[in-house]
Coordinates of C-alpha atoms and ligand atoms in Angstrom, one line a residue:
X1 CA -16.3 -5.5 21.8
X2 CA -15.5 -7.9 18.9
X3 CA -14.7 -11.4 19.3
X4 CA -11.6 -12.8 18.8
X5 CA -11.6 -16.0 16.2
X6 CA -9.6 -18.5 15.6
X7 CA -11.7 -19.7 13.1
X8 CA -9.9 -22.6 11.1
X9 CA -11.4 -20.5 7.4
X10 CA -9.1 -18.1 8.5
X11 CA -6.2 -19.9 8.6
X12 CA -5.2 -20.3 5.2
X13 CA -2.3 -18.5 2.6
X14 CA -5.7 -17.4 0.1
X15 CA -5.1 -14.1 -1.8
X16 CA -7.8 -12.0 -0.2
X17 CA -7.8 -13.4 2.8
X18 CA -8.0 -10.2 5.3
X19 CA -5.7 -10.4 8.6
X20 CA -7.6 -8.3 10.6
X21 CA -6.7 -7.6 14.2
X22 CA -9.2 -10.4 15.6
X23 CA -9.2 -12.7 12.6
X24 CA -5.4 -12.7 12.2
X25 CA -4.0 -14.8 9.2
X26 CA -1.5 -17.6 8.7
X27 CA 2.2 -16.6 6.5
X28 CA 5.3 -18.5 6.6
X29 CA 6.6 -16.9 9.8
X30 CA 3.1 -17.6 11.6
X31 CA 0.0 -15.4 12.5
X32 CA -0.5 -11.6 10.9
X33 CA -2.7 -9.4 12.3
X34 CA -3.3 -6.2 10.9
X35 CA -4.0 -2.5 12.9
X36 CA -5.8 -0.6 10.9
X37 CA -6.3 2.9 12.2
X38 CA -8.6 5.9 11.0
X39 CA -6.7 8.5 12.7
X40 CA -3.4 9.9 13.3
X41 CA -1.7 8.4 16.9
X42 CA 1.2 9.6 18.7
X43 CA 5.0 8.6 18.6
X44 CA 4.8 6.6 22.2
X45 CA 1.7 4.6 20.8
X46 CA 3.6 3.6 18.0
X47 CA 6.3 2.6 20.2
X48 CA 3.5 0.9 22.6
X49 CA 1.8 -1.1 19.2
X50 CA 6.3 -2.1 18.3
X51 CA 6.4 -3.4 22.2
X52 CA 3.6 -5.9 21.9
X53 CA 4.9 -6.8 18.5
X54 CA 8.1 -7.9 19.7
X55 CA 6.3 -9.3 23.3
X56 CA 4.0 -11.5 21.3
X57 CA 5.5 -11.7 17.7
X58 CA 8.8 -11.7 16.0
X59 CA 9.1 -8.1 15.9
X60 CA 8.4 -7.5 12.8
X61 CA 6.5 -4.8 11.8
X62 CA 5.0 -4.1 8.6
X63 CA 3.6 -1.1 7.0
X64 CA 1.4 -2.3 4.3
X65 CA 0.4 -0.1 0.7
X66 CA -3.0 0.9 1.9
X67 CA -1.2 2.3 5.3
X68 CA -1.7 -0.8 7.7
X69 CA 0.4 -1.5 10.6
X70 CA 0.9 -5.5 10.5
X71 CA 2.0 -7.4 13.4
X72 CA 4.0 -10.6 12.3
X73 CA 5.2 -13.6 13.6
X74 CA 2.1 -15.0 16.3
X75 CA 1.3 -17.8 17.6
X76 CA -2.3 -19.5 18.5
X77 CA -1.5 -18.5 22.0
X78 CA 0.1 -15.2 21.2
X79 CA -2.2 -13.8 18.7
X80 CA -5.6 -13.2 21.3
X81 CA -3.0 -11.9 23.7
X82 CA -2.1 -9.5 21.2
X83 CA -5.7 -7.9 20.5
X84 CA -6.2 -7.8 23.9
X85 CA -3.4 -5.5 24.8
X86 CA -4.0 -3.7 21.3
X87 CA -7.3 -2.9 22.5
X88 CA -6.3 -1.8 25.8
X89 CA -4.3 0.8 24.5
X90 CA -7.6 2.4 23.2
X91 CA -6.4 3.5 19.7
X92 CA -8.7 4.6 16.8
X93 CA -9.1 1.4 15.7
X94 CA -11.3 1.1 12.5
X95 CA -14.1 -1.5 12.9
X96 CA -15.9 -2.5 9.7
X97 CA -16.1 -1.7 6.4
X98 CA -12.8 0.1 5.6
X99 CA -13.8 3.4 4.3
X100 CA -10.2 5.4 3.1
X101 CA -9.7 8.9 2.5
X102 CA -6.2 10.7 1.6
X103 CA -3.3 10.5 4.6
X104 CA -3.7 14.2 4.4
X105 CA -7.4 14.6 4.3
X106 CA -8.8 17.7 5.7
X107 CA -5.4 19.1 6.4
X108 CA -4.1 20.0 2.6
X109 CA -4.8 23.0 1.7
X110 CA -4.8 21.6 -2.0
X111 CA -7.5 19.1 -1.8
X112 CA -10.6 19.9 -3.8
X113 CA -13.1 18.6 -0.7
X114 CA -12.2 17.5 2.2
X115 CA -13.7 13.8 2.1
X116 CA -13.7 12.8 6.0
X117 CA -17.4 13.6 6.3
X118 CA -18.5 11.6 3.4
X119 CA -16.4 8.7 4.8
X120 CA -17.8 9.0 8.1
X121 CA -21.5 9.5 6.7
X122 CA -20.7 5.9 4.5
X123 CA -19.2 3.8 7.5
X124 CA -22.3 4.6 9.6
X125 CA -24.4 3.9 6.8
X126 CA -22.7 0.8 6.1
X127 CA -23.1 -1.2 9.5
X128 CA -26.2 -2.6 8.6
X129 CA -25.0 -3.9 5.4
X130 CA -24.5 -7.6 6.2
X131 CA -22.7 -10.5 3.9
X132 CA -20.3 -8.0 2.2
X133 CA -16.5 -9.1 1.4
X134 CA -14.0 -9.9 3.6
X135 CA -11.6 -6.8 1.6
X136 CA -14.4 -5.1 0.5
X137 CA -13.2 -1.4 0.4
X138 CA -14.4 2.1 -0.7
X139 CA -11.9 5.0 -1.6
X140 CA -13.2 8.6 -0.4
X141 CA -10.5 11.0 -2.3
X142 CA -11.1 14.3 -2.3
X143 CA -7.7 15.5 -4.3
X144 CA -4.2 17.2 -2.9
X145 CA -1.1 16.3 -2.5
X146 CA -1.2 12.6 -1.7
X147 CA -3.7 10.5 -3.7
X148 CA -5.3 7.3 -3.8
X149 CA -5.9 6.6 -7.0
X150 CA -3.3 3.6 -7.1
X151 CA -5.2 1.9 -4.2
X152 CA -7.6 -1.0 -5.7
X153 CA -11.4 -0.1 -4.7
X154 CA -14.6 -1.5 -4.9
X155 CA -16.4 1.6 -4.9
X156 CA -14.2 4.8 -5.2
X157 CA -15.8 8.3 -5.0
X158 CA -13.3 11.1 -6.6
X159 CA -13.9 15.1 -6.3
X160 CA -14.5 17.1 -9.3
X161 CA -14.0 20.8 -9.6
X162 CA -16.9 21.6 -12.5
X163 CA -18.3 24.6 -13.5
X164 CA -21.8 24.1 -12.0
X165 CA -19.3 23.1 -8.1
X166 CA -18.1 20.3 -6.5
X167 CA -19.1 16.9 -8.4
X168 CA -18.5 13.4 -7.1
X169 CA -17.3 10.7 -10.0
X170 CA -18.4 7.6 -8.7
X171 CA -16.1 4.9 -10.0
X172 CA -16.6 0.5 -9.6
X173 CA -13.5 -1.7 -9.4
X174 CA -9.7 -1.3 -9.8
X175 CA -7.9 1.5 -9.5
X176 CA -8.9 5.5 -10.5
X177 CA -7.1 4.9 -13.7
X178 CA -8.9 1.1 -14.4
X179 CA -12.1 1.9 -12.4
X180 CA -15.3 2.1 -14.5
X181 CA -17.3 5.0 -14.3
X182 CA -20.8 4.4 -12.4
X183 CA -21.9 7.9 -12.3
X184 CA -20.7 11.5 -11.5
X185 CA -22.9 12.8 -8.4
X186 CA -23.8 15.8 -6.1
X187 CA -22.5 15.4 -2.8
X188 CA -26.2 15.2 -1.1
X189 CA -26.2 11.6 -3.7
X190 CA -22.6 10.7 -3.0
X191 CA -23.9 8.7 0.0
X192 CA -26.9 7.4 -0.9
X193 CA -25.4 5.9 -4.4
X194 CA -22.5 4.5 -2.5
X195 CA -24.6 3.1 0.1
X196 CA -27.0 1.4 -2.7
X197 CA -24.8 0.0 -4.6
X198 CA -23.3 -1.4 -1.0
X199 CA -26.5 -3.1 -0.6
X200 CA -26.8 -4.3 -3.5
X201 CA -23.4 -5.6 -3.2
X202 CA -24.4 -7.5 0.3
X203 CA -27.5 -9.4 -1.3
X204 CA -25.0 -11.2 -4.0
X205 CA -23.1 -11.8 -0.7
X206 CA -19.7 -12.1 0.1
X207 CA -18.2 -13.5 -2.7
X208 CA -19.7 -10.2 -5.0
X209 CA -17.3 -7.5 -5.4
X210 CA -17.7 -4.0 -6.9
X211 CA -16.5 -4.9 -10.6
X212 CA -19.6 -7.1 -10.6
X213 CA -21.8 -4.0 -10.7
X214 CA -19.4 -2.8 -13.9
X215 CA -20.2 -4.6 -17.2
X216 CA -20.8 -2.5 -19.6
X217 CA -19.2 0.9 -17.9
X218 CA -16.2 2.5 -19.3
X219 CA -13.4 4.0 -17.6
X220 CA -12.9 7.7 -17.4
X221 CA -9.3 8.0 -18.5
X222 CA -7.9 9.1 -15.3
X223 CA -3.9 8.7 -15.1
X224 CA -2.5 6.8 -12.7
X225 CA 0.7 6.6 -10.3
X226 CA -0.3 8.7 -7.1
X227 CA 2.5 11.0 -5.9
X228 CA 4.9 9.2 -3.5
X229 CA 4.4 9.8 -0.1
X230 CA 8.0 10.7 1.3
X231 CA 9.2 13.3 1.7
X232 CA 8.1 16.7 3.1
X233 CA 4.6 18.2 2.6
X234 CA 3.6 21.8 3.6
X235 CA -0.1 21.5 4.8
X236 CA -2.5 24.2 6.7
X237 CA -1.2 27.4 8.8
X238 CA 2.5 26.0 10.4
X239 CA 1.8 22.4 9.4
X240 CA 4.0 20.5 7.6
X241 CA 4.2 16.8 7.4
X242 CA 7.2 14.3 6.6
X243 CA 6.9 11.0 4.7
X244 CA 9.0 8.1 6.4
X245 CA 9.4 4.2 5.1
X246 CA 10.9 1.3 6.2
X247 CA 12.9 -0.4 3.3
X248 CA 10.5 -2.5 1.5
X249 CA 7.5 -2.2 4.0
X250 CA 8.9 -3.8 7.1
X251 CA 10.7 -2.8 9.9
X252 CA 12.1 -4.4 13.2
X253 CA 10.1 -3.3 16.6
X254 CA 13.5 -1.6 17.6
X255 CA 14.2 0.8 14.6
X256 CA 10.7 1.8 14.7
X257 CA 10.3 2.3 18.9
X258 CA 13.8 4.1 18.3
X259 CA 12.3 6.7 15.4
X260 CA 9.4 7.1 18.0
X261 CA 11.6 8.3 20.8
X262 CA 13.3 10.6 18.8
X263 CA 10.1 12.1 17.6
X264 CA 8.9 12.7 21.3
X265 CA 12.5 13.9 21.9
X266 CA 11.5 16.6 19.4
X267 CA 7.8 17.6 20.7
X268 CA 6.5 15.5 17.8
X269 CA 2.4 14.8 18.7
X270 CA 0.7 12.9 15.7
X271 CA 1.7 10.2 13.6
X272 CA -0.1 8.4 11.1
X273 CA 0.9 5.1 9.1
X274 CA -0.4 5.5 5.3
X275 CA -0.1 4.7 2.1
X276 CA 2.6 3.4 0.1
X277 CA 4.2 1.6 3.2
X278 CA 5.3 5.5 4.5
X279 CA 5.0 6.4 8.1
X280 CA 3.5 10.3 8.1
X281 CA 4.5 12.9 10.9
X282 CA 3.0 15.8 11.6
X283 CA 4.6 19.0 13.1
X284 CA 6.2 22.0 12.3
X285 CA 8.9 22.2 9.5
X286 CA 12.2 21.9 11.6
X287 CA 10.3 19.2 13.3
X288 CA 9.8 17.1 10.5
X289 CA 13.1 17.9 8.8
X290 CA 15.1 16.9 12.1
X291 CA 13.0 13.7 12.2
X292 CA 13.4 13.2 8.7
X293 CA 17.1 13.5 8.7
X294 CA 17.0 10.9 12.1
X295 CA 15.4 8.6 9.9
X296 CA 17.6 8.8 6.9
X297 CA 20.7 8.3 8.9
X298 CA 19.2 5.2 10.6
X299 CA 18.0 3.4 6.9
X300 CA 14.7 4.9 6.4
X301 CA 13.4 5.6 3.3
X302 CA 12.9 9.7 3.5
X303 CA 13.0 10.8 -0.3
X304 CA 11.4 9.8 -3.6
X305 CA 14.4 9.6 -5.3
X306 CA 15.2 7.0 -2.8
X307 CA 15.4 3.9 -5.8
X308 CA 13.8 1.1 -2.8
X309 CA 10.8 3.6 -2.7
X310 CA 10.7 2.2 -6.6
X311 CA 10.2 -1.2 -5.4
X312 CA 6.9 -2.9 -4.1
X313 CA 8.9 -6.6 -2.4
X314 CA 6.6 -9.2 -0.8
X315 CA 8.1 -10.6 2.2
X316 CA 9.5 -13.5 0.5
X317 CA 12.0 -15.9 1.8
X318 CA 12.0 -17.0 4.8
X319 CA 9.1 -14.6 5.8
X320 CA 7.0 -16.8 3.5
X321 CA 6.7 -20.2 3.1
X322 CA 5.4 -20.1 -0.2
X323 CA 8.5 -18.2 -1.6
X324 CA 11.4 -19.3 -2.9
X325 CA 13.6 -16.2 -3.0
X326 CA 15.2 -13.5 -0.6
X327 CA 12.8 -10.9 -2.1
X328 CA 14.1 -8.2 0.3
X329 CA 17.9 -9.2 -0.3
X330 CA 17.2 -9.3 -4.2
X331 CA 15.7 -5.6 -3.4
X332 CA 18.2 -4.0 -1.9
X333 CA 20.7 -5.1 -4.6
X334 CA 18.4 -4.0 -7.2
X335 CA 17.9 -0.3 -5.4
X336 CA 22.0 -0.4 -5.2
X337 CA 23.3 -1.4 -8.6
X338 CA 20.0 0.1 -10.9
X339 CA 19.2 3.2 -9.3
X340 CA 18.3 4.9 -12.8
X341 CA 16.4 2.3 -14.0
X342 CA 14.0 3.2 -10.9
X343 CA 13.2 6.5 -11.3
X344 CA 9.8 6.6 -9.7
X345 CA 7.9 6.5 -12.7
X346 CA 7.0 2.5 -11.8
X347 CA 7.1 0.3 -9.3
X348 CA 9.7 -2.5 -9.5
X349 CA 7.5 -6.0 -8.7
X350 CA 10.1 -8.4 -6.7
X351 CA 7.8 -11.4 -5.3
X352 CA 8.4 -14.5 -4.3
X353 CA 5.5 -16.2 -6.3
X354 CA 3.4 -15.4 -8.6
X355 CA 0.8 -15.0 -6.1
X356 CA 1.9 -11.1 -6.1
X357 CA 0.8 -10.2 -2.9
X358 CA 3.0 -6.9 -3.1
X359 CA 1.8 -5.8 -6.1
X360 CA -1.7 -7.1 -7.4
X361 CA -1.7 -4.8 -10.0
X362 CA 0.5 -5.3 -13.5
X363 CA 3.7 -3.5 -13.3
X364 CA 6.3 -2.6 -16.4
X365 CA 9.2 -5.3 -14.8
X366 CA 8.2 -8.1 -12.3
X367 CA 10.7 -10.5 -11.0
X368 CA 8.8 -13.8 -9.6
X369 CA 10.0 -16.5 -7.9
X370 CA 9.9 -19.7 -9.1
X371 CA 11.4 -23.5 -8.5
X372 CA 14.0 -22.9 -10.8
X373 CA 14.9 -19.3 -10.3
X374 CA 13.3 -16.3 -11.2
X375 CA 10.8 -15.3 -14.4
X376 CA 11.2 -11.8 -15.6
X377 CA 7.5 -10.2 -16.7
X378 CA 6.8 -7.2 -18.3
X379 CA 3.5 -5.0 -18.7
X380 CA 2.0 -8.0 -16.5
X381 CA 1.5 -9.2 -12.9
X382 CA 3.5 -11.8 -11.2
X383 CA 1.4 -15.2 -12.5
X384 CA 1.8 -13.6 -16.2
X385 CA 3.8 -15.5 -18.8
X386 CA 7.6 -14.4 -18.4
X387 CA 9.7 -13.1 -21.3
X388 CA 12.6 -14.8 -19.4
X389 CA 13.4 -17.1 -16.8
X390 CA 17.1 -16.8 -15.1
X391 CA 18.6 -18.9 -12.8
X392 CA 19.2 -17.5 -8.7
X393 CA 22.5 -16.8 -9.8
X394 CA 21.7 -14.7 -12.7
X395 CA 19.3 -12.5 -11.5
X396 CA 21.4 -9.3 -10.8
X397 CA 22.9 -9.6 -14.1
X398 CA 19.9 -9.9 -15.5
X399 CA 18.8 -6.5 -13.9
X400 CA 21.4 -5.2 -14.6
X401 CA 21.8 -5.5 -17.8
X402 CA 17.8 -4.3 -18.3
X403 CA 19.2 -1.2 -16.7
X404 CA 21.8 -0.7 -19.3
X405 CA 19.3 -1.0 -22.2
X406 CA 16.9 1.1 -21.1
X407 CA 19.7 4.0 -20.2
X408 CA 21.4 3.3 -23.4
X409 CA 18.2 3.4 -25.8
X410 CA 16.2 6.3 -23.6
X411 CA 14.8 9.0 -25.6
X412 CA 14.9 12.5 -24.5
X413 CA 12.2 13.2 -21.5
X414 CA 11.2 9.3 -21.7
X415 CA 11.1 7.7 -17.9
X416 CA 11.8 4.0 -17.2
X417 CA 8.5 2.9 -17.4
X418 CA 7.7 4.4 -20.9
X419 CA 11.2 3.2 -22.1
X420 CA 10.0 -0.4 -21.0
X421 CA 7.2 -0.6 -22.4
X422 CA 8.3 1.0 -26.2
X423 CA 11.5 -1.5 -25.9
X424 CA 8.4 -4.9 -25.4
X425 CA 9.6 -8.3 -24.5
X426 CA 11.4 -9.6 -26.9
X427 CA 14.1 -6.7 -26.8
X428 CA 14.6 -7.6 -22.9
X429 CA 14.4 -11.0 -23.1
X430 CA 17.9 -10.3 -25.9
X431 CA 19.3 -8.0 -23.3
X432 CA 18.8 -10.7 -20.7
X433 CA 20.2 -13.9 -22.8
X434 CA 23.0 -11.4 -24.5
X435 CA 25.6 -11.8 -21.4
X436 CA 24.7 -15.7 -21.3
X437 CA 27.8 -17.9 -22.7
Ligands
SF4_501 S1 3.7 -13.2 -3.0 FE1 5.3 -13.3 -1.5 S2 4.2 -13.0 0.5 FE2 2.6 -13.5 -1.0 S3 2.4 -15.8 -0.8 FE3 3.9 -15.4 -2.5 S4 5.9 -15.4 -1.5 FE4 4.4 -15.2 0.1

């Protein structure tokens, strides 16, 4: 049984603060707490979990990038009845360190390993461990369809197919692609090293992070962007599964318990939220393509070309109280009038500060909210130094006339994100001001 807490600590706006179920954290529209799951649930849990979030929050539900569900909207006296009735509902909640594996883990027939025991062998392991971070997290990815290699990590284990077998790479910090190289193991070491370096991580205490294990490592030259999540996936035998989103990571209680009914209606069993704020089902083929067309017609996000799948928005305005734009409204406009700009091949970065809690990561084209309107960064994250700032007004001109450079000077085969980054700054910031009088 854990303890709920109110703690004061945990009250706060911090980056890195973790709104755990129990421990729930304070936004603009009042207490988060986050259910985290390690395995799938069905579609009337889901609909139980949207219930209590409209019974004791707004009714706001979000999916977050690691695959969270996140209740918004409590109160001081809402928030322990919440976890309560969470916990009654006897779910596979995960308690402790968050050990992630692939959505499809141990069901793709693609995967290299399948990485659940290794996961399951680390989070025993890793109970004793005492004084680690609040976020600390290790990535257990053992290849297929659906990756993690975008997902920050302290400690990230990747399979290797090598000559001599399977192979471990054992990574510290950032993502596959920025994660230093530690050491590439067997998987009887996989555990132990992880586990080690764990401990050594909890004597530094919680403050101590993985990257403080990495000076002097190099990265392995992994590329990054893992595949996107929606869509459909053919998996073991007659399983297939289908990739759902709600626009920009959030959903209201009443869309969602109405895409849960619909997947009962259709002898749907297992559900999982995951990565990349997509819901995954699991069932046969005309299942998942019925549910998948439900979900479309209702303003789901069910494809990759889908251009808001392109776009990682914080809440923003008036979710947040630190943000000073509509980041969902500025979104949606974006996905409607620059569809070939967002191509897939990066993420759009719409925040409302330059906190970047949607995107921690740098990104090709950020838009941040600021006082006086928005800043426009590129190859950066949201608190980097802008090649332009635009007034409220301005901003989907701005866009748009980013998306008309980069479809105008494209090369052959070039995506978005390439075309950004050869065009630099200082041609976008001349595409921005060009329109100005
Ligand atoms: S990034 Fe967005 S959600 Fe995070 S604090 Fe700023 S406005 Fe709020």
């Amino acid at each position: 049984m854990t303890a709920f807490s109110l703690d004061r600590s945990t009250l706060d706006m911090r980056r890195g603060a973790c709104p755990a179920l129990s421990s729930p954290m304070m936004t603009g529209d009042g207490l988060l707490a986050r259910v985290a799951l390690t395995d799938p649930i069905t579609p009337s849990q889901l609909a139980d979990l949207c219930r209590l979030a409209r019974r004791h929050g707004n009714g706001i539900v979000d999916i977050s990038a690691r695959g969270n569900l996140q209740i918004r909207g409590l109160s001081e006296a809402s928030a322990p009845l919440l976890d309560a009735d969470v916990r009654a509902l006897n779910l596979p909640l995960r308690d402790g360190l968050a050990v992630e594996t692939p959505p499809l883990a141990g069901i793709d027939k693609t995967e290299i390993a399948d990485p659940r025991p290794i996961a399951e062998a680390i989070r025993q392991g890793a109970r004793e461990i005492v004084d680690l971070a609040p976020k600390m997290s290790v990535v257990v990815d053992g290849g297929g369809q659906l990756r993690l290699s975008d997902l920050l990590a302290d400690i990230r284990l990747v399979a290797v197919s090598t000559d001599e077998g399977l192979r471990w790479t054992l990574l510290l910090g950032g993502t596959e692609t920025t994660g230093r190289v530690f050491n590439v193991l067997r998987e009887t070491e996989a555990v132990s090293a992880t586990l080690a370096l764990l401990r050594k991580l909890g004597k530094k205490g919680p403050k101590a992070r993985g990257r403080d294990l990495a000076a002097g490592l190099s990265t392995n030259g992994a590329p990054g962007r893992t595949a996107s999540p929606f869509g459909t996936f053919r998996l073991s035998g007659d399983l297939f599964a289908a990739g759902i989103g709600p626009a920009f990571g959030q959903a209201n209680a009443e869309d969602l318990i109405a895409l849960c009914n619909e997947a009962e209606r259709l002898g749907i069993q297992s559900l999982k939220p995951a990565l990349d704020h997509s819901l995954l089902v699991f069932a046969g083929q005309t299942a998942c393509e019925a549910l998948a067309a439900f979900a479309g017609n209702n303003g789901f996000i069910t494809s990759p070309s889908d251009p808001r799948s392109a776009i990682a928005a914080c809440p923003g305005s008036p979710a947040c109280s630190s943000a000073t734009v509509a980041t969902h409204e500025l979104s949606a406009k974006a996905a409607e009038d620059c569809g070939d700009l967002l191509d897939g091949s990066f993420k759009l970065h719409v925040t409302g500060c330059p906190k970047g809690c949607a995107h921690p990561e740098p990104s090709a084209l950020a838009l941040c909210g600021t006082a006086a309107g928005l800043s426009l960064i590129a190859q950066g994250k949201a608190a980097d130094k802008p090649f332009a700032s635009v007034a409220f007004a301005d901003t989907n001109n701005s866009l748009r006339r980013i998306a008309d450079l980069v479809r105008d000077e494209r090369r052959a085969g070039e995506n978005s994100a390439a075309c950004l980054a050869r065009l630099g700054p200082r041609r976008l910031a001349a595409a921005v001001t060009s329109g100005r009088s």
